[in-house]
DNA sequence: ATGGTAGAGATTCTA
């Protein structure tokens, strides 16, 4: 009997500030695994009772002071996977790979927080943009070496909106970091190493699709100038198991919201 | 063309 398996990715933008929203997320999506980014929480300050309190007793995290940080919560036991790494030699807590028990055997879930890249889309003058390009290229090269990867899911805030209709205006964002041709080309190369785009599997490319709306808009809902920065990819063997997706846009209107909303993909395993 | 908001934690950086 196949079982649903739901994975959620959410850039929570401070775990300690927004942990009280997790029960709302769980009530809306009933996930099996939750991957968070931008926890901004050092490991020794990770709330010790949180995982049990929300019904996800198995949790792994990699955090640091002030910036970045990822955490993966699971209903069932998980183990840190040996492919967890730093990618470009900085210990800045942007990746966590976990092996999760599921029907049919373990799944490996990669939780990524790709560098945002600063404002100027030129690696020669902006070291943050250079770091972003180097990071994505390193991740691409890693997965290019394992083209037959199976039972793996890659999620996270990848900070790149790859397709024309992943942004509110393709033409106006071509020189804006997150949608420049050099980034979207690298992003596509990375995805095509091993993975199917789990959101565009359900939504045709000519349809607008966003997961992030800036804090800086006067009225984010009315302006609707969003971008699709958060992604769920699955290895090709799992493509036939994809059942549905949810982009929890309501979460952008919650009290004291993140600027990203939770994204859920359900597979039938 | 510009500036707009949010979070951490220290009086500025990152997004």
PDB file of N, CA and C in Angstrom, chain A residues 177-255:
ATOM      1  N   UNK A 177      20.224  40.532  -9.066  1.00  0.00           N
ATOM      2  CA  UNK A 177      20.753  39.285  -8.511  1.00  0.00           C
ATOM      3  C   UNK A 177      19.581  38.397  -8.085  1.00  0.00           C
ATOM      4  N   UNK A 178      19.658  37.158  -8.517  1.00  0.00           N
ATOM      5  CA  UNK A 178      18.659  36.074  -8.379  1.00  0.00           C
ATOM      6  C   UNK A 178      18.085  35.678  -9.732  1.00  0.00           C
ATOM      7  N   UNK A 179      18.194  36.575 -10.740  1.00  0.00           N
ATOM      8  CA  UNK A 179      17.606  36.254 -12.047  1.00  0.00           C
ATOM      9  C   UNK A 179      18.547  36.608 -13.205  1.00  0.00           C
ATOM     10  N   UNK A 180      19.836  36.798 -12.920  1.00  0.00           N
ATOM     11  CA  UNK A 180      20.769  37.116 -14.008  1.00  0.00           C
ATOM     12  C   UNK A 180      21.081  35.851 -14.805  1.00  0.00           C
ATOM     13  N   UNK A 181      21.390  35.997 -16.090  1.00  0.00           N
ATOM     14  CA  UNK A 181      21.647  34.815 -16.925  1.00  0.00           C
ATOM     15  C   UNK A 181      22.762  33.915 -16.389  1.00  0.00           C
ATOM     16  N   UNK A 182      23.806  34.497 -15.793  1.00  0.00           N
ATOM     17  CA  UNK A 182      24.893  33.642 -15.304  1.00  0.00           C
ATOM     18  C   UNK A 182      24.411  32.754 -14.159  1.00  0.00           C
ATOM     19  N   UNK A 183      23.535  33.306 -13.321  1.00  0.00           N
ATOM     20  CA  UNK A 183      22.995  32.504 -12.210  1.00  0.00           C
ATOM     21  C   UNK A 183      22.000  31.455 -12.699  1.00  0.00           C
ATOM     22  N   UNK A 184      21.078  31.865 -13.557  1.00  0.00           N
ATOM     23  CA  UNK A 184      20.038  30.914 -13.965  1.00  0.00           C
ATOM     24  C   UNK A 184      20.650  29.778 -14.786  1.00  0.00           C
ATOM     25  N   UNK A 185      21.724  30.072 -15.544  1.00  0.00           N
ATOM     26  CA  UNK A 185      22.397  29.000 -16.292  1.00  0.00           C
ATOM     27  C   UNK A 185      23.045  28.000 -15.341  1.00  0.00           C
ATOM     28  N   UNK A 186      23.744  28.501 -14.322  1.00  0.00           N
ATOM     29  CA  UNK A 186      24.367  27.600 -13.346  1.00  0.00           C
ATOM     30  C   UNK A 186      23.323  26.772 -12.598  1.00  0.00           C
ATOM     31  N   UNK A 187      22.235  27.439 -12.221  1.00  0.00           N
ATOM     32  CA  UNK A 187      21.161  26.772 -11.492  1.00  0.00           C
ATOM     33  C   UNK A 187      20.597  25.603 -12.324  1.00  0.00           C
ATOM     34  N   UNK A 188      20.365  25.883 -13.612  1.00  0.00           N
ATOM     35  CA  UNK A 188      19.806  24.844 -14.495  1.00  0.00           C
ATOM     36  C   UNK A 188      20.794  23.704 -14.687  1.00  0.00           C
ATOM     37  N   UNK A 189      22.075  24.034 -14.816  1.00  0.00           N
ATOM     38  CA  UNK A 189      23.084  22.969 -14.927  1.00  0.00           C
ATOM     39  C   UNK A 189      23.094  22.099 -13.683  1.00  0.00           C
ATOM     40  N   UNK A 190      22.990  22.738 -12.525  1.00  0.00           N
ATOM     41  CA  UNK A 190      22.975  22.006 -11.255  1.00  0.00           C
ATOM     42  C   UNK A 190      21.757  21.062 -11.202  1.00  0.00           C
ATOM     43  N   UNK A 191      20.584  21.623 -11.515  1.00  0.00           N
ATOM     44  CA  UNK A 191      19.366  20.808 -11.448  1.00  0.00           C
ATOM     45  C   UNK A 191      19.466  19.614 -12.400  1.00  0.00           C
ATOM     46  N   UNK A 192      19.993  19.868 -13.586  1.00  0.00           N
ATOM     47  CA  UNK A 192      19.996  18.819 -14.608  1.00  0.00           C
ATOM     48  C   UNK A 192      21.035  17.725 -14.367  1.00  0.00           C
ATOM     49  N   UNK A 193      21.871  17.873 -13.357  1.00  0.00           N
ATOM     50  CA  UNK A 193      22.809  16.786 -13.041  1.00  0.00           C
ATOM     51  C   UNK A 193      22.073  15.498 -12.684  1.00  0.00           C
ATOM     52  N   UNK A 194      21.031  15.610 -11.858  1.00  0.00           N
ATOM     53  CA  UNK A 194      20.355  14.423 -11.292  1.00  0.00           C
ATOM     54  C   UNK A 194      18.858  14.589 -11.095  1.00  0.00           C
ATOM     55  N   UNK A 195      18.315  15.784 -11.259  1.00  0.00           N
ATOM     56  CA  UNK A 195      17.022  16.086 -10.646  1.00  0.00           C
ATOM     57  C   UNK A 195      15.960  16.563 -11.634  1.00  0.00           C
ATOM     58  N   UNK A 196      14.698  16.338 -11.219  1.00  0.00           N
ATOM     59  CA  UNK A 196      13.511  16.924 -11.827  1.00  0.00           C
ATOM     60  C   UNK A 196      13.032  18.067 -10.934  1.00  0.00           C
ATOM     61  N   UNK A 197      12.606  19.161 -11.546  1.00  0.00           N
ATOM     62  CA  UNK A 197      12.051  20.301 -10.813  1.00  0.00           C
ATOM     63  C   UNK A 197      10.654  19.909 -10.313  1.00  0.00           C
ATOM     64  N   UNK A 198      10.535  19.688  -9.010  1.00  0.00           N
ATOM     65  CA  UNK A 198       9.307  19.140  -8.432  1.00  0.00           C
ATOM     66  C   UNK A 198       8.135  20.105  -8.402  1.00  0.00           C
ATOM     67  N   UNK A 199       8.373  21.410  -8.540  1.00  0.00           N
ATOM     68  CA  UNK A 199       7.261  22.362  -8.596  1.00  0.00           C
ATOM     69  C   UNK A 199       6.805  22.565 -10.036  1.00  0.00           C
ATOM     70  N   UNK A 200       7.745  22.739 -10.956  1.00  0.00           N
ATOM     71  CA  UNK A 200       7.356  22.904 -12.360  1.00  0.00           C
ATOM     72  C   UNK A 200       6.818  21.605 -12.967  1.00  0.00           C
ATOM     73  N   UNK A 201       7.016  20.467 -12.288  1.00  0.00           N
ATOM     74  CA  UNK A 201       6.348  19.229 -12.681  1.00  0.00           C
ATOM     75  C   UNK A 201       4.833  19.418 -12.677  1.00  0.00           C
ATOM     76  N   UNK A 202       4.344  20.263 -11.745  1.00  0.00           N
ATOM     77  CA  UNK A 202       2.905  20.454 -11.582  1.00  0.00           C
ATOM     78  C   UNK A 202       2.397  21.742 -12.235  1.00  0.00           C
ATOM     79  N   UNK A 203       3.267  22.716 -12.410  1.00  0.00           N
ATOM     80  CA  UNK A 203       2.833  24.045 -12.872  1.00  0.00           C
ATOM     81  C   UNK A 203       3.553  24.359 -14.182  1.00  0.00           C
ATOM     82  N   UNK A 204       2.819  24.596 -15.270  1.00  0.00           N
ATOM     83  CA  UNK A 204       3.479  24.822 -16.562  1.00  0.00           C
ATOM     84  C   UNK A 204       4.340  26.083 -16.554  1.00  0.00           C
ATOM     85  N   UNK A 205       5.391  26.102 -17.379  1.00  0.00           N
ATOM     86  CA  UNK A 205       6.376  27.193 -17.305  1.00  0.00           C
ATOM     87  C   UNK A 205       5.819  28.563 -17.663  1.00  0.00           C
ATOM     88  N   UNK A 206       4.688  28.622 -18.356  1.00  0.00           N
ATOM     89  CA  UNK A 206       4.129  29.934 -18.720  1.00  0.00           C
ATOM     90  C   UNK A 206       3.260  30.517 -17.608  1.00  0.00           C
ATOM     91  N   UNK A 207       3.131  29.807 -16.504  1.00  0.00           N
ATOM     92  CA  UNK A 207       2.322  30.287 -15.384  1.00  0.00           C
ATOM     93  C   UNK A 207       3.234  30.872 -14.308  1.00  0.00           C
ATOM     94  N   UNK A 208       2.873  32.060 -13.787  1.00  0.00           N
ATOM     95  CA  UNK A 208       3.679  32.687 -12.731  1.00  0.00           C
ATOM     96  C   UNK A 208       3.681  31.815 -11.478  1.00  0.00           C
ATOM     97  N   UNK A 209       4.837  31.751 -10.833  1.00  0.00           N
ATOM     98  CA  UNK A 209       4.957  30.920  -9.636  1.00  0.00           C
ATOM     99  C   UNK A 209       5.999  31.561  -8.716  1.00  0.00           C
ATOM    100  N   UNK A 210       5.559  31.987  -7.529  1.00  0.00           N
ATOM    101  CA  UNK A 210       6.449  32.669  -6.586  1.00  0.00           C
ATOM    102  C   UNK A 210       6.414  31.978  -5.226  1.00  0.00           C
ATOM    103  N   UNK A 211       7.529  32.122  -4.501  1.00  0.00           N
ATOM    104  CA  UNK A 211       7.590  31.616  -3.120  1.00  0.00           C
ATOM    105  C   UNK A 211       8.086  32.690  -2.151  1.00  0.00           C
ATOM    106  N   UNK A 212       8.413  33.859  -2.675  1.00  0.00           N
ATOM    107  CA  UNK A 212       9.006  34.946  -1.877  1.00  0.00           C
ATOM    108  C   UNK A 212       8.445  36.274  -2.351  1.00  0.00           C
ATOM    109  N   UNK A 213       8.110  37.119  -1.373  1.00  0.00           N
ATOM    110  CA  UNK A 213       7.677  38.492  -1.642  1.00  0.00           C
ATOM    111  C   UNK A 213       8.446  39.396  -0.699  1.00  0.00           C
ATOM    112  N   UNK A 214       9.077  40.439  -1.235  1.00  0.00           N
ATOM    113  CA  UNK A 214       9.960  41.303  -0.457  1.00  0.00           C
ATOM    114  C   UNK A 214       9.230  41.960   0.719  1.00  0.00           C
ATOM    115  N   UNK A 215       9.968  42.144   1.799  1.00  0.00           N
ATOM    116  CA  UNK A 215       9.471  42.938   2.925  1.00  0.00           C
ATOM    117  C   UNK A 215       9.306  44.407   2.534  1.00  0.00           C
ATOM    118  N   UNK A 216       9.992  44.815   1.488  1.00  0.00           N
ATOM    119  CA  UNK A 216      10.075  46.259   1.209  1.00  0.00           C
ATOM    120  C   UNK A 216       8.864  46.799   0.446  1.00  0.00           C
ATOM    121  N   UNK A 217       8.011  45.937  -0.048  1.00  0.00           N
ATOM    122  CA  UNK A 217       6.827  46.418  -0.752  1.00  0.00           C
ATOM    123  C   UNK A 217       5.865  47.068   0.239  1.00  0.00           C
ATOM    124  N   UNK A 218       5.181  48.099  -0.219  1.00  0.00           N
ATOM    125  CA  UNK A 218       4.174  48.731   0.645  1.00  0.00           C
ATOM    126  C   UNK A 218       3.035  47.757   0.895  1.00  0.00           C
ATOM    127  N   UNK A 219       2.633  47.038  -0.166  1.00  0.00           N
ATOM    128  CA  UNK A 219       1.537  46.056  -0.070  1.00  0.00           C
ATOM    129  C   UNK A 219       1.928  44.858  -0.923  1.00  0.00           C
ATOM    130  N   UNK A 220       2.540  43.860  -0.284  1.00  0.00           N
ATOM    131  CA  UNK A 220       3.123  42.741  -1.032  1.00  0.00           C
ATOM    132  C   UNK A 220       2.069  42.008  -1.858  1.00  0.00           C
ATOM    133  N   UNK A 221       0.839  41.912  -1.331  1.00  0.00           N
ATOM    134  CA  UNK A 221      -0.207  41.129  -1.989  1.00  0.00           C
ATOM    135  C   UNK A 221      -0.733  41.863  -3.214  1.00  0.00           C
ATOM    136  N   UNK A 222      -0.947  43.170  -3.065  1.00  0.00           N
ATOM    137  CA  UNK A 222      -1.465  43.957  -4.185  1.00  0.00           C
ATOM    138  C   UNK A 222      -0.409  44.094  -5.283  1.00  0.00           C
ATOM    139  N   UNK A 223       0.847  44.336  -4.887  1.00  0.00           N
ATOM    140  CA  UNK A 223       1.905  44.511  -5.883  1.00  0.00           C
ATOM    141  C   UNK A 223       2.235  43.173  -6.542  1.00  0.00           C
ATOM    142  N   UNK A 224       2.267  42.107  -5.752  1.00  0.00           N
ATOM    143  CA  UNK A 224       2.533  40.738  -6.211  1.00  0.00           C
ATOM    144  C   UNK A 224       3.812  40.650  -7.041  1.00  0.00           C
ATOM    145  N   UNK A 225       4.847  41.353  -6.577  1.00  0.00           N
ATOM    146  CA  UNK A 225       6.141  41.290  -7.272  1.00  0.00           C
ATOM    147  C   UNK A 225       7.004  40.214  -6.621  1.00  0.00           C
ATOM    148  N   UNK A 226       6.626  38.962  -6.872  1.00  0.00           N
ATOM    149  CA  UNK A 226       7.294  37.843  -6.215  1.00  0.00           C
ATOM    150  C   UNK A 226       8.384  37.217  -7.056  1.00  0.00           C
ATOM    151  N   UNK A 227       9.061  36.289  -6.447  1.00  0.00           N
ATOM    152  CA  UNK A 227      10.068  35.475  -7.145  1.00  0.00           C
ATOM    153  C   UNK A 227       9.989  34.040  -6.612  1.00  0.00           C
ATOM    154  N   UNK A 228      10.323  33.062  -7.461  1.00  0.00           N
ATOM    155  CA  UNK A 228      10.401  31.665  -7.006  1.00  0.00           C
ATOM    156  C   UNK A 228      11.856  31.358  -6.632  1.00  0.00           C
ATOM    157  N   UNK A 229      12.168  31.534  -5.349  1.00  0.00           N
ATOM    158  CA  UNK A 229      13.535  31.324  -4.861  1.00  0.00           C
ATOM    159  C   UNK A 229      13.692  29.980  -4.151  1.00  0.00           C
ATOM    160  N   UNK A 230      12.560  29.371  -3.771  1.00  0.00           N
ATOM    161  CA  UNK A 230      12.589  28.136  -2.985  1.00  0.00           C
ATOM    162  C   UNK A 230      12.194  26.971  -3.885  1.00  0.00           C
ATOM    163  N   UNK A 231      12.914  25.872  -3.731  1.00  0.00           N
ATOM    164  CA  UNK A 231      12.796  24.791  -4.710  1.00  0.00           C
ATOM    165  C   UNK A 231      12.732  23.426  -4.045  1.00  0.00           C
ATOM    166  N   UNK A 232      12.095  22.488  -4.759  1.00  0.00           N
ATOM    167  CA  UNK A 232      12.074  21.080  -4.369  1.00  0.00           C
ATOM    168  C   UNK A 232      12.417  20.282  -5.622  1.00  0.00           C
ATOM    169  N   UNK A 233      13.545  19.592  -5.571  1.00  0.00           N
ATOM    170  CA  UNK A 233      13.950  18.742  -6.690  1.00  0.00           C
ATOM    171  C   UNK A 233      13.946  17.284  -6.232  1.00  0.00           C
ATOM    172  N   UNK A 234      13.602  16.384  -7.140  1.00  0.00           N
ATOM    173  CA  UNK A 234      13.669  14.949  -6.810  1.00  0.00           C
ATOM    174  C   UNK A 234      14.464  14.229  -7.892  1.00  0.00           C
ATOM    175  N   UNK A 235      15.160  13.166  -7.488  1.00  0.00           N
ATOM    176  CA  UNK A 235      15.888  12.371  -8.486  1.00  0.00           C
ATOM    177  C   UNK A 235      14.881  11.699  -9.424  1.00  0.00           C
ATOM    178  N   UNK A 236      15.348  11.350 -10.624  1.00  0.00           N
ATOM    179  CA  UNK A 236      14.447  10.914 -11.695  1.00  0.00           C
ATOM    180  C   UNK A 236      13.645   9.675 -11.324  1.00  0.00           C
ATOM    181  N   UNK A 237      14.211   8.806 -10.480  1.00  0.00           N
ATOM    182  CA  UNK A 237      13.477   7.601 -10.074  1.00  0.00           C
ATOM    183  C   UNK A 237      12.231   7.941  -9.256  1.00  0.00           C
ATOM    184  N   UNK A 238      12.175   9.150  -8.673  1.00  0.00           N
ATOM    185  CA  UNK A 238      11.026   9.554  -7.855  1.00  0.00           C
ATOM    186  C   UNK A 238      10.005  10.374  -8.643  1.00  0.00           C
ATOM    187  N   UNK A 239      10.301  10.644  -9.898  1.00  0.00           N
ATOM    188  CA  UNK A 239       9.418  11.495 -10.690  1.00  0.00           C
ATOM    189  C   UNK A 239       7.992  10.928 -10.746  1.00  0.00           C
ATOM    190  N   UNK A 240       7.906   9.623 -10.952  1.00  0.00           N
ATOM    191  CA  UNK A 240       6.592   8.988 -11.040  1.00  0.00           C
ATOM    192  C   UNK A 240       5.844   8.955  -9.722  1.00  0.00           C
ATOM    193  N   UNK A 241       6.533   9.261  -8.634  1.00  0.00           N
ATOM    194  CA  UNK A 241       5.903   9.265  -7.309  1.00  0.00           C
ATOM    195  C   UNK A 241       5.344  10.639  -6.949  1.00  0.00           C
ATOM    196  N   UNK A 242       5.631  11.672  -7.746  1.00  0.00           N
ATOM    197  CA  UNK A 242       5.156  13.026  -7.431  1.00  0.00           C
ATOM    198  C   UNK A 242       3.631  13.071  -7.511  1.00  0.00           C
ATOM    199  N   UNK A 243       2.985  13.581  -6.459  1.00  0.00           N
ATOM    200  CA  UNK A 243       1.515  13.588  -6.411  1.00  0.00           C
ATOM    201  C   UNK A 243       0.923  14.993  -6.431  1.00  0.00           C
ATOM    202  N   UNK A 244       1.457  15.919  -5.625  1.00  0.00           N
ATOM    203  CA  UNK A 244       0.891  17.272  -5.614  1.00  0.00           C
ATOM    204  C   UNK A 244       1.870  18.220  -4.924  1.00  0.00           C
ATOM    205  N   UNK A 245       1.576  19.494  -5.043  1.00  0.00           N
ATOM    206  CA  UNK A 245       2.414  20.485  -4.385  1.00  0.00           C
ATOM    207  C   UNK A 245       1.505  21.524  -3.740  1.00  0.00           C
ATOM    208  N   UNK A 246       2.031  22.212  -2.721  1.00  0.00           N
ATOM    209  CA  UNK A 246       1.329  23.343  -2.108  1.00  0.00           C
ATOM    210  C   UNK A 246       2.362  24.448  -1.885  1.00  0.00           C
ATOM    211  N   UNK A 247       2.040  25.662  -2.349  1.00  0.00           N
ATOM    212  CA  UNK A 247       2.809  26.847  -1.965  1.00  0.00           C
ATOM    213  C   UNK A 247       1.921  27.618  -1.005  1.00  0.00           C
ATOM    214  N   UNK A 248       2.308  27.658   0.257  1.00  0.00           N
ATOM    215  CA  UNK A 248       1.433  28.173   1.315  1.00  0.00           C
ATOM    216  C   UNK A 248       1.511  29.690   1.363  1.00  0.00           C
ATOM    217  N   UNK A 249       0.915  30.303   0.319  1.00  0.00           N
ATOM    218  CA  UNK A 249       0.981  31.761   0.192  1.00  0.00           C
ATOM    219  C   UNK A 249       0.352  32.473   1.390  1.00  0.00           C
ATOM    220  N   UNK A 250      -0.639  31.843   2.009  1.00  0.00           N
ATOM    221  CA  UNK A 250      -1.276  32.439   3.197  1.00  0.00           C
ATOM    222  C   UNK A 250      -0.243  32.830   4.255  1.00  0.00           C
ATOM    223  N   UNK A 251       0.853  32.069   4.323  1.00  0.00           N
ATOM    224  CA  UNK A 251       1.839  32.290   5.383  1.00  0.00           C
ATOM    225  C   UNK A 251       2.504  33.657   5.266  1.00  0.00           C
ATOM    226  N   UNK A 252       2.496  34.232   4.048  1.00  0.00           N
ATOM    227  CA  UNK A 252       3.099  35.561   3.893  1.00  0.00           C
ATOM    228  C   UNK A 252       2.270  36.623   4.611  1.00  0.00           C
ATOM    229  N   UNK A 253       0.985  36.304   4.864  1.00  0.00           N
ATOM    230  CA  UNK A 253       0.103  37.229   5.558  1.00  0.00           C
ATOM    231  C   UNK A 253      -0.056  36.945   7.039  1.00  0.00           C
ATOM    232  N   UNK A 254       0.667  35.939   7.546  1.00  0.00           N
ATOM    233  CA  UNK A 254       0.619  35.665   8.985  1.00  0.00           C
ATOM    234  C   UNK A 254       1.226  36.846   9.759  1.00  0.00           C
ATOM    235  N   UNK A 255       0.918  36.905  11.053  1.00  0.00           N
ATOM    236  CA  UNK A 255       1.506  37.926  11.908  1.00  0.00           C
ATOM    237  C   UNK A 255       3.017  37.745  11.974  1.00  0.00           C
TER     238      UNK A 255
END
